[in-house]
Coordinates of C-alpha atoms and ligand atoms in Angstrom, one line a residue:
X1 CA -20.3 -12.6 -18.5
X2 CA -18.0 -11.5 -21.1
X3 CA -17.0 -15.5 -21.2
X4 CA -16.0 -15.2 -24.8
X5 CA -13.4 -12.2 -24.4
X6 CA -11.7 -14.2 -21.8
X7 CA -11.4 -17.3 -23.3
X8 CA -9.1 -15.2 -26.0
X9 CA -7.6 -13.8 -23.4
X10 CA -6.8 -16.6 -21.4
X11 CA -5.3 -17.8 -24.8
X12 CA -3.0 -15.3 -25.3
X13 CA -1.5 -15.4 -21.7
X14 CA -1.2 -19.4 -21.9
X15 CA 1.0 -18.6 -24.4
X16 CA 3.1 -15.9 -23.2
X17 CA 3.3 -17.6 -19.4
X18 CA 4.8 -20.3 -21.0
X19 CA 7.9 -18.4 -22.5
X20 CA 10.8 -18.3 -19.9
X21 CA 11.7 -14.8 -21.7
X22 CA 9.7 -12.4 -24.1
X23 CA 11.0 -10.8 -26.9
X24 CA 9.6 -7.3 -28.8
X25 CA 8.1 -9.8 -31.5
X26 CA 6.3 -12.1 -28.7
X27 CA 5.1 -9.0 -27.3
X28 CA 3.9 -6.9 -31.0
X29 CA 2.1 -11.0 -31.6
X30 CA 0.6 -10.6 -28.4
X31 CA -0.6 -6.9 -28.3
X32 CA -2.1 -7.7 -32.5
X33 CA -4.5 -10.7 -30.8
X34 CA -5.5 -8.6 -27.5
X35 CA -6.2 -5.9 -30.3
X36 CA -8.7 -8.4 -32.0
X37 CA -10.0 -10.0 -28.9
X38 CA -11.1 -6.6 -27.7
X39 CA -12.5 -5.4 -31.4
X40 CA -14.4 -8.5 -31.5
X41 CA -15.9 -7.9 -28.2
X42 CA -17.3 -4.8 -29.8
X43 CA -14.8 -2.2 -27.8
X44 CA -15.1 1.4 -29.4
X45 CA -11.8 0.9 -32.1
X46 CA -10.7 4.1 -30.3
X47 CA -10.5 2.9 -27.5
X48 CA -8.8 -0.1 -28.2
X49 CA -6.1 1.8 -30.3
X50 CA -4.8 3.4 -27.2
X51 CA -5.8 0.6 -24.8
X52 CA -3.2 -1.7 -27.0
X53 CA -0.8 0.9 -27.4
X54 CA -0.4 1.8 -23.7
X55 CA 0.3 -1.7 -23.0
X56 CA 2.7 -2.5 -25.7
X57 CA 4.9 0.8 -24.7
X58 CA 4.6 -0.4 -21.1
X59 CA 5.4 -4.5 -21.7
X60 CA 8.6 -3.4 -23.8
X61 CA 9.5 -1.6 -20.7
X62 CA 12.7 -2.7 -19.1
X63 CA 11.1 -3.7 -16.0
X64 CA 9.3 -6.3 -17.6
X65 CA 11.5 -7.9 -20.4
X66 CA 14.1 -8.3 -17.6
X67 CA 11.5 -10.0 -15.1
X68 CA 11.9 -13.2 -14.8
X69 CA 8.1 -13.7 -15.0
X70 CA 7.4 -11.5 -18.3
X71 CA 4.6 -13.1 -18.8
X72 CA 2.9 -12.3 -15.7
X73 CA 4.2 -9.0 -15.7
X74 CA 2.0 -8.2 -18.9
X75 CA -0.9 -9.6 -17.4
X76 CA -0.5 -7.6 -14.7
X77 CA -0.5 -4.5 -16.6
X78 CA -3.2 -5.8 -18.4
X79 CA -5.4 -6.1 -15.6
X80 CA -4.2 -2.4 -14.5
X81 CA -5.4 -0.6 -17.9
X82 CA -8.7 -2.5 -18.1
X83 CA -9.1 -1.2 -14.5
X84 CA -8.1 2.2 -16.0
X85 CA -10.5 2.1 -18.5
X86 CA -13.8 1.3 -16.3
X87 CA -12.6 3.6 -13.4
X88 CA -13.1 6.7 -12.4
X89 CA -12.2 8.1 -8.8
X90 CA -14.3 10.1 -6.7
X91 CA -17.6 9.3 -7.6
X92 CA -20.5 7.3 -4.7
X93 CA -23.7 7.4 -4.4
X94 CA -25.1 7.6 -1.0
X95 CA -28.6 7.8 0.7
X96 CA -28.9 8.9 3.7
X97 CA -31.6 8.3 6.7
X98 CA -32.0 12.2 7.6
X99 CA -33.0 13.5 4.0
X100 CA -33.9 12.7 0.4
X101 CA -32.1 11.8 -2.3
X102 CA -33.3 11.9 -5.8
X103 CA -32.7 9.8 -8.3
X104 CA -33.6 10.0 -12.0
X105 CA -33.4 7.0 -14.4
X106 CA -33.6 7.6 -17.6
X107 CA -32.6 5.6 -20.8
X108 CA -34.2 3.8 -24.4
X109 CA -37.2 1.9 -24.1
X110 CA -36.3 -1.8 -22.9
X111 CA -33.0 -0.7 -21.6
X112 CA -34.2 -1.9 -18.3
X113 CA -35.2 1.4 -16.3
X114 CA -38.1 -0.2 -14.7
X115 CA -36.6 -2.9 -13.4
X116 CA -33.6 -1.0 -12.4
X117 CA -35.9 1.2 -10.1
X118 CA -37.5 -1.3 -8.5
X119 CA -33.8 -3.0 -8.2
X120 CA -32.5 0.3 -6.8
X121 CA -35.6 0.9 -4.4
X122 CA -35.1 -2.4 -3.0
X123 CA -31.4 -2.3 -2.3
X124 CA -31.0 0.6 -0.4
X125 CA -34.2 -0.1 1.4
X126 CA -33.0 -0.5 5.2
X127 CA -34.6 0.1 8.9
X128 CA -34.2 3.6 8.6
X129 CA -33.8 4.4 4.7
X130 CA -37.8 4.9 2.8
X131 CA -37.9 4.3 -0.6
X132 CA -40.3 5.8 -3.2
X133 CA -41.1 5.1 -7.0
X134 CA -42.5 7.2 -8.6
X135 CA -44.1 6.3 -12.5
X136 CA -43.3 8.8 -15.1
X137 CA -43.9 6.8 -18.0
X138 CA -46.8 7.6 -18.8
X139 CA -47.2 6.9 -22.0
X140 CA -47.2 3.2 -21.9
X141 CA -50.4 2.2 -19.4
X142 CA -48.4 -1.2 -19.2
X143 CA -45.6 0.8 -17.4
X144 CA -47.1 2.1 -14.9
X145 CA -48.7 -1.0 -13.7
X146 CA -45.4 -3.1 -14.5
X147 CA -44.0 -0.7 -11.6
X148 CA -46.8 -1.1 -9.3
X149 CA -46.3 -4.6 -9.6
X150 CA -43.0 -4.2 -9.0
X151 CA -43.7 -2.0 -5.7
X152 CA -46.0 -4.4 -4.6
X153 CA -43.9 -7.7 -4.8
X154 CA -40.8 -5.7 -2.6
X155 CA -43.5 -3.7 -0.4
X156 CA -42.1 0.2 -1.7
X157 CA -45.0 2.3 -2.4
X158 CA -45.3 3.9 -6.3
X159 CA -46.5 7.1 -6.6
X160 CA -48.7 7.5 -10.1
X161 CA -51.7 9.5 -11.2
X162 CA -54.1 8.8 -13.7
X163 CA -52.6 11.8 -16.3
X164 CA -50.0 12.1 -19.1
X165 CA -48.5 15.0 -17.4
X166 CA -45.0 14.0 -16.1
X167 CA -44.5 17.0 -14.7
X168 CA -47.6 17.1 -12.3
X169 CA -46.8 14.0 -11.4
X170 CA -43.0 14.1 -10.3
X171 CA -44.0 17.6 -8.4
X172 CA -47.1 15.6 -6.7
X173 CA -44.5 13.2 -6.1
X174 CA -42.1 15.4 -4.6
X175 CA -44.5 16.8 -2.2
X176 CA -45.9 13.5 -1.0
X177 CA -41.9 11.8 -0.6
X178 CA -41.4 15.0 1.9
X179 CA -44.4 14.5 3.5
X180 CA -43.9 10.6 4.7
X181 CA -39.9 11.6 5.0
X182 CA -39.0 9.4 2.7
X183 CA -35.2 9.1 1.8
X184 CA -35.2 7.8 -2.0
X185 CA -37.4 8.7 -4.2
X186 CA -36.7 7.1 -7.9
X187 CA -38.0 8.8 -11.0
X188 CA -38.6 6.0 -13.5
X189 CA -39.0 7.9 -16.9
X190 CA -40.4 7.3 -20.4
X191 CA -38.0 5.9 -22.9
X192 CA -38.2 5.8 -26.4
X193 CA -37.3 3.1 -29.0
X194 CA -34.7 6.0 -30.5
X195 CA -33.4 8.9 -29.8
X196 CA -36.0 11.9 -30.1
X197 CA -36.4 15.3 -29.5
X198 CA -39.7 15.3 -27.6
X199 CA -38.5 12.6 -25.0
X200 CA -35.3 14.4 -24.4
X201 CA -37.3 17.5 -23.6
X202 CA -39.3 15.9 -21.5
X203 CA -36.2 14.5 -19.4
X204 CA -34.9 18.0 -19.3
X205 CA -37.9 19.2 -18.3
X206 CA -38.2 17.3 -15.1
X207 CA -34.7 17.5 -14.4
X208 CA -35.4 20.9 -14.0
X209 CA -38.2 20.3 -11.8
X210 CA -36.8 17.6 -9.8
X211 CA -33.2 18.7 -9.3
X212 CA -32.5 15.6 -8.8
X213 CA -29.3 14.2 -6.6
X214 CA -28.3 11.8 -9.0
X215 CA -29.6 11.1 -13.0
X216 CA -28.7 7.7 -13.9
X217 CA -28.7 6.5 -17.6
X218 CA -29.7 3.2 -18.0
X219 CA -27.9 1.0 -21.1
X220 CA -28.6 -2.1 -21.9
X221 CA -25.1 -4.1 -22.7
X222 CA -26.5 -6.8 -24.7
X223 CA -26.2 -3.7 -27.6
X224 CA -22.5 -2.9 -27.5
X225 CA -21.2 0.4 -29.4
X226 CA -25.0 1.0 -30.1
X227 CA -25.6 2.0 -26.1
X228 CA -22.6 4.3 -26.1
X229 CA -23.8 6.3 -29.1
X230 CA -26.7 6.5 -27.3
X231 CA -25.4 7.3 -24.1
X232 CA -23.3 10.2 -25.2
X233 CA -26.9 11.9 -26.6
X234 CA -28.0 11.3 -23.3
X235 CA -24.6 13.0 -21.7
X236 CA -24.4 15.8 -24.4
X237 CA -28.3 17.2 -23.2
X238 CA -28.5 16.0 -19.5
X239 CA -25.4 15.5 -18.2
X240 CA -25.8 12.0 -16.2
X241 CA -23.6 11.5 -12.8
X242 CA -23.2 7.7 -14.0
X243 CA -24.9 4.7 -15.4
X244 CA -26.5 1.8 -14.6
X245 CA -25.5 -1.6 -17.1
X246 CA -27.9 -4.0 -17.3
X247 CA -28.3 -7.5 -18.5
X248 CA -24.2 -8.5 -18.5
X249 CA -26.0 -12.1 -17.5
X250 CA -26.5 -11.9 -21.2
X251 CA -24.7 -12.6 -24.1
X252 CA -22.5 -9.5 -23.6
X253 CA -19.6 -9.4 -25.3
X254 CA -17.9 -6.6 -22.9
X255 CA -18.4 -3.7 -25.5
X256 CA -20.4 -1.4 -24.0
X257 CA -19.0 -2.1 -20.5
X258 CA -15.3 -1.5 -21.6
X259 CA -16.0 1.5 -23.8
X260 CA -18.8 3.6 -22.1
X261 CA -16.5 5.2 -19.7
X262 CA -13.8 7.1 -22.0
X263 CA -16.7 8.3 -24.0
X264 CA -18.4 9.5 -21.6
X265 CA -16.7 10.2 -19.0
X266 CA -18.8 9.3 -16.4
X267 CA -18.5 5.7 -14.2
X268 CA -20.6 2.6 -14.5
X269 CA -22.4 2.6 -11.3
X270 CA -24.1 -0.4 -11.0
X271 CA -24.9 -3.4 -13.0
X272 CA -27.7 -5.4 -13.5
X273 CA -27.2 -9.4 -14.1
X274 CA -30.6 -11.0 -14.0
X275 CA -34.6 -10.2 -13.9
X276 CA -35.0 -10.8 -10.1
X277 CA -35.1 -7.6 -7.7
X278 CA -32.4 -8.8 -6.3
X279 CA -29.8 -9.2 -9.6
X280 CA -28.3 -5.8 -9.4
X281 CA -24.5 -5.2 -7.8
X282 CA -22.3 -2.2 -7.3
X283 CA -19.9 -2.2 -10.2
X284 CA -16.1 -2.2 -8.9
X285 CA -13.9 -1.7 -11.9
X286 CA -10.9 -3.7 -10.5
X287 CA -13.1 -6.9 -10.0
X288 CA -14.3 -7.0 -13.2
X289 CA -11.3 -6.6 -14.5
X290 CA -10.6 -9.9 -12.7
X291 CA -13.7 -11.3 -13.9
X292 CA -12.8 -10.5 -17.5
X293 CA -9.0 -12.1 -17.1
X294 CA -10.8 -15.2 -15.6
X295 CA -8.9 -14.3 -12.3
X296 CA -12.6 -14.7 -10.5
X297 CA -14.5 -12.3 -8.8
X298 CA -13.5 -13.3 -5.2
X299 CA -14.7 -9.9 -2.9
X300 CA -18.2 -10.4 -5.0
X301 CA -18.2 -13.6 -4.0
X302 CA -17.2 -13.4 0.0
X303 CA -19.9 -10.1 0.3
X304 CA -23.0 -12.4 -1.3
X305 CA -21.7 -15.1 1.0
X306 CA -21.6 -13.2 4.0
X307 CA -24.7 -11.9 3.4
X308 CA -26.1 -15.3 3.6
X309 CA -24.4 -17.1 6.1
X310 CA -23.8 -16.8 9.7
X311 CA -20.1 -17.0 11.2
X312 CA -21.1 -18.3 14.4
X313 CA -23.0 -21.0 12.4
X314 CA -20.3 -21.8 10.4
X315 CA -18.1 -22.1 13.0
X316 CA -20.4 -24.6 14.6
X317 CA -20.3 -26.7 11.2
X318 CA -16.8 -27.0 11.0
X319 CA -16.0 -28.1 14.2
X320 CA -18.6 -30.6 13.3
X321 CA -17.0 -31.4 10.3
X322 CA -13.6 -32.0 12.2
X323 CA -14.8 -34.5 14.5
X324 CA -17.0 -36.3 11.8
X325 CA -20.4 -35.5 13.5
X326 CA -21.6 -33.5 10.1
X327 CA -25.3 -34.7 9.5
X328 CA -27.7 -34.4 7.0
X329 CA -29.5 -31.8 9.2
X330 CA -26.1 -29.9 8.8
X331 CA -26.2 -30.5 4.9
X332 CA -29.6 -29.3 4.2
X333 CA -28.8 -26.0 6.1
X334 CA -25.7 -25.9 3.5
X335 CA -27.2 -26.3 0.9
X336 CA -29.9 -23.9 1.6
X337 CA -27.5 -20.8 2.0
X338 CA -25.8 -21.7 -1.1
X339 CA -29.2 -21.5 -3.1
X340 CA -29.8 -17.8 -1.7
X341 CA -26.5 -16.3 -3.3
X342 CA -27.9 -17.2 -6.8
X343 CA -28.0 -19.9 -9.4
X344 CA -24.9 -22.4 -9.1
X345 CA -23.1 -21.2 -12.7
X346 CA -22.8 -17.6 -11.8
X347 CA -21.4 -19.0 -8.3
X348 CA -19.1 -21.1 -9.8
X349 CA -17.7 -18.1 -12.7
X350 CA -16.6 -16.1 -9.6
X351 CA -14.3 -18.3 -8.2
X352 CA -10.7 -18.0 -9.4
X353 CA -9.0 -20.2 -12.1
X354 CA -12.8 -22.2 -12.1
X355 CA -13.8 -19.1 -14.5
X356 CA -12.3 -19.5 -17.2
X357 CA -12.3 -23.5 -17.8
X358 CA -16.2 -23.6 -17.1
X359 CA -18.0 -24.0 -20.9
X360 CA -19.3 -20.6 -22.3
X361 CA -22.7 -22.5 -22.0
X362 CA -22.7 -24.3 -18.7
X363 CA -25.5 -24.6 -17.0
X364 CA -26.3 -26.1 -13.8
X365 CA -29.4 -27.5 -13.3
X366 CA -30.4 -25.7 -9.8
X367 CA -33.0 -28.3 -9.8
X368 CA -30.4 -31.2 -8.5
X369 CA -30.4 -29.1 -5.1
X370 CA -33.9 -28.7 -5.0
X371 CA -34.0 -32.4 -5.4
X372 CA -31.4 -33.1 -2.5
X373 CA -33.6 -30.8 -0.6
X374 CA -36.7 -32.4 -1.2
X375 CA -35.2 -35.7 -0.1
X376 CA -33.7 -34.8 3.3
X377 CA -37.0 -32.5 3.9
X378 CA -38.6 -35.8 3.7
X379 CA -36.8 -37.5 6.5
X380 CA -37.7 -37.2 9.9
X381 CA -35.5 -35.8 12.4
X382 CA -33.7 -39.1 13.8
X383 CA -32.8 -39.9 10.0
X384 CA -30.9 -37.1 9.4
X385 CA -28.7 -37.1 12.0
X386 CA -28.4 -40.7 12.1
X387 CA -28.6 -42.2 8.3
X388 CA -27.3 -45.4 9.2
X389 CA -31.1 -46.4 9.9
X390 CA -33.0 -45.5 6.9
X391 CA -33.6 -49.1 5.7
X392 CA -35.8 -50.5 2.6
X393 CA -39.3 -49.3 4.1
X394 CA -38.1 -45.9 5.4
X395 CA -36.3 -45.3 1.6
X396 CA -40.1 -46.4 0.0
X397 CA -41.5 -43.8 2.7
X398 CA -38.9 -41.0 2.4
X399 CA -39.9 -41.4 -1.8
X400 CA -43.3 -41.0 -1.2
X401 CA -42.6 -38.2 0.4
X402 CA -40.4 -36.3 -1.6
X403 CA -41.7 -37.5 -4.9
X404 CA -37.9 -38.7 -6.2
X405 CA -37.2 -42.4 -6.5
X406 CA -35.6 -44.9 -4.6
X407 CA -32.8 -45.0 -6.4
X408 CA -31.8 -41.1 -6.2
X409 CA -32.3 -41.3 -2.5
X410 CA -29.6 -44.2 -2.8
X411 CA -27.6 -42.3 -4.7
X412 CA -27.9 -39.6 -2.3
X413 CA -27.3 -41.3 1.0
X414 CA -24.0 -43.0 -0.2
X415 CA -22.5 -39.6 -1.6
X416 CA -23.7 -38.0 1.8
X417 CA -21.1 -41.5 3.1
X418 CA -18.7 -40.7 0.7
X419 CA -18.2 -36.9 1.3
X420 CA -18.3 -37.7 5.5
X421 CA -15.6 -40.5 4.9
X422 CA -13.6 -37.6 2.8
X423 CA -13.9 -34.8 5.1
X424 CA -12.5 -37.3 8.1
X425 CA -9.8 -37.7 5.6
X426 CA -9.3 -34.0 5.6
X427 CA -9.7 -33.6 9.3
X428 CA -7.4 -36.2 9.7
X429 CA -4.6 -35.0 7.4
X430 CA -4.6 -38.3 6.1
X431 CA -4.9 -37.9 2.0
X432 CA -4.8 -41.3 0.2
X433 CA -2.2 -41.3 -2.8
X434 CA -3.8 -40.7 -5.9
X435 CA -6.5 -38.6 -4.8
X436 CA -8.3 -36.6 -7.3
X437 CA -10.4 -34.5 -5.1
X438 CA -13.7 -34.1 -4.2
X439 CA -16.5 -36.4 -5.0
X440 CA -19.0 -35.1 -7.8
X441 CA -21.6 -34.7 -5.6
X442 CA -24.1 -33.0 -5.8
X443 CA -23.8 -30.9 -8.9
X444 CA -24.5 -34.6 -11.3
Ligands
GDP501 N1 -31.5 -10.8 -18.1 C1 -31.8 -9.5 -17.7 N2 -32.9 -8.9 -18.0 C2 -33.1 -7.7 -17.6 C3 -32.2 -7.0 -16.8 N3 -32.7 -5.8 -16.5 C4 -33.9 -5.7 -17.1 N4 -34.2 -6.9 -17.8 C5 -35.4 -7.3 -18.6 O1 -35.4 -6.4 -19.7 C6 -36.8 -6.1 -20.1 C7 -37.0 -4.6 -20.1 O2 -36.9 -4.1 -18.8 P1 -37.7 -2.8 -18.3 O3 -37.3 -2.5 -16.9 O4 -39.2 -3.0 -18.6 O5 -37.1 -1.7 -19.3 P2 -37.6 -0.2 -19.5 O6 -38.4 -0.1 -20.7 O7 -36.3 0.6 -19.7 O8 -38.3 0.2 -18.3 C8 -37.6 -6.8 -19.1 O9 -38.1 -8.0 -19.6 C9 -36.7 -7.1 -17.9 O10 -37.0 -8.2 -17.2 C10 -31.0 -7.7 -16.4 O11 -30.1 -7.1 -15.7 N5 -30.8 -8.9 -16.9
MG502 MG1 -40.2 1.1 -18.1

């Protein structure tokens, strides 16, 4: 995400960290390249006139030349405008379980509106919240049956009728979400490869109809400035609460993201960063600020974690780990948590200071843990928790089983040695001198 923009960045703050003091001319150099970094990273040139501007008059402040960290000081205020420029206050969206709240997504064709509602449906879905989809694009049979797909693999029902009349369809719609007391109902509405008149009236239209809580527009980043042009249409004849980004796993350059709130005054709501149901996030303007300066995304990464794994459990494991009685058992039910907050690079670009020297194009092969799964699913009970007696015809057996060869199941076994005799270490307090951290394992 945005991995290009931060590398310049990054750049630029090397060099000004490294200055013991700043003078106007290392600040005017520095303010010229965050002035390219930003253009280049398709932000609207408006925008990054004032962005650059506000930062220069603030970094030649006194505050800061006089600090005896001026270099962290500009970062700082750095990280404070970009938060400026993505946030707006006073704006959440809320569902509640004792009514229904209406939501309209509208947007161009491919922009990802579809999967956004199925996204949506499925994330606010809860004990006492009922979702609804309802299929307004009728245009396009293949969209209404790539929603029912969608409302069959998450189990939310889709409203559609077998007519071109959106209108009969969302009021049907409406009748039918108050009849099951539903709580969400999603309009998911026809878009258009371009702006045009007939599909705007249509959207205005069923605004009318619906009155909906909450119209969403839905932009795809990967098309920079173009989305905001398009965006403010969508603002200047419907006048959207907020917007919904999708497809920043891409190769977005930040553009859109940076730019689409001044324009249009109206926040990014959520963001969309994969195909799965489950790739959409709440957008927080002040971690993605920290994404973008390759500070990490920390809070992201502590909510998908919690989600996933269980205190007292980890508690357990710990303790386990202290005393050196970690097993393979123990290491299977690891690894398995990790696998459910997503593939391993998008992990890995959330964590602080690993963000920014991971390769634009890294990508972890998720496969090596479905490997290391494989092989300890293939070891009875007794072998996990006590390795020392898989010998030559259990290894030949546990292959077999697992389909991997003899020699990754070596390979595995003595890392699984090599991180226990490291974690005692740890425990212990004893480090050896030259130690140079963690063995590679598994991620080779
Ligand atoms: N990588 C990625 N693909 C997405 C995302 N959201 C949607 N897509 C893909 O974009 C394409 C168009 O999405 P769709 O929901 O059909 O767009 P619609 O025409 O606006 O309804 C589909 O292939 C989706 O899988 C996202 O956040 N990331
Ligand atoms: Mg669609």
């Amino acid at each position: 995400m945005f991995s290009s923009l931060s590398e310049k960045l990054d750049k630029i703050f090397k060099n000004l960290k490294g200055k013991g003091y700043l003078t106007e001319q290392n600040i005017k150099d520095s303010m010229r390249e965050i002035r390219l970094a930003l253009l280049e990273a398709d932000v609207n040139f408006k925008i990054v006139k004032n962005f650059v501007a506000e930062v220069e008059k603030r970094s030649l402040g006194q505050e800061v030349m006089k600090s005896l960290t001026p270099g962290q000081q500009v970062i700082k205020i750095v990280h404070e405008q970009l938060i400026n420029l993505m946030d707006i206050e006073g704006f959440e969206f809320k569902v509640y379980n004792n009514k229904l709240t209406k939501v309209m997504l509208v947007g161009l064709q491919g922009s990802g509106k579809t999967t956004a509602c199925a996204k949506l449906a499925s994330m606010y879905r809860k004990k006492d919240i009922k979702p609804m989809m309802v299929a307004c694009d009728v245009y396009r049979p293949a969209a209404v049956e790539q929603l029912k797909v969608l409302g069959r693999q998450i189990d939310i029902p889709v409203i559609s009728m077998d007519t071109t009349k959106v209108l009969e369809i969302a009021a049907t719609a409406l009748k039918q979400a108050e009849r099951e007391f539903a709580n969400l109902i999603i309009f998911d509405t026809a878009g258009r490869l371009h702006i045009d008149e007939v599909m705007m009236d249509e959207v205005v239209q069923l605004k009318k109809l619906v009155k909906p809580d909450y119209i969403f527009f839905v932009a795809d980043s990967t098309t920079g400035q173009d989305a905001v042009t398009v965006a403010t249409e969508f603002h200047n004849k419907l006048d959207f609460d907020g917007l919904i980004l999708t497809k920043l796993d891409g190769d977005t350059r930040g553009g859109a993201a940076l730019s689409i709130k001044a324009v249009t005054n109206k926040p990014v709501v959520f963001v969309g960063t994969g195909e799965k149901i489950s790739d959409l996030e709440l957008f927080y303007p002040d971690r993605m600020a920290s994404r973008i300066l390759g500070m990490g995304d920390v809070l992201t990464l502590i909510e998908k974690a919690e989600g996933m794994f269980d205190a007292e459990q980890e508690e357990k494991l710990a303790k386990k780990m202290m005393k050196n009685q970690f097993t393979l058992s123990d290491f299977l039910q690891q690894l398995q948590s990790i696998k459910k907050m997503g593939p391993l690079d998008s992990i890995m670009r959330m964590i602080p200071g690993l963000s920014n020297k991971l390769p634009a194009d890294l990508k972890i092969d998720d496969n090596a843990l479905r490997h290391v799964e494989a092989i300890i699913q293939s070891m009875t009970y007794k072998e996990r928790e006590k390795p020392d007696i898989i010998n030559g015809s259990r290894r030949l057996r546990i292959s077999k089983g697992c389909g991997r060869s003899v020699t990754e199941i070596n390979r595995l076994l003595r890392q699984f040695e090599d991180m226990k005799k490291m974690m005692k270490k740890f425990s212990t307090g004893k480090m050896p001198k030259g130690f140079k951290g963690m063995p590679d394992f598994p991620l080779q």
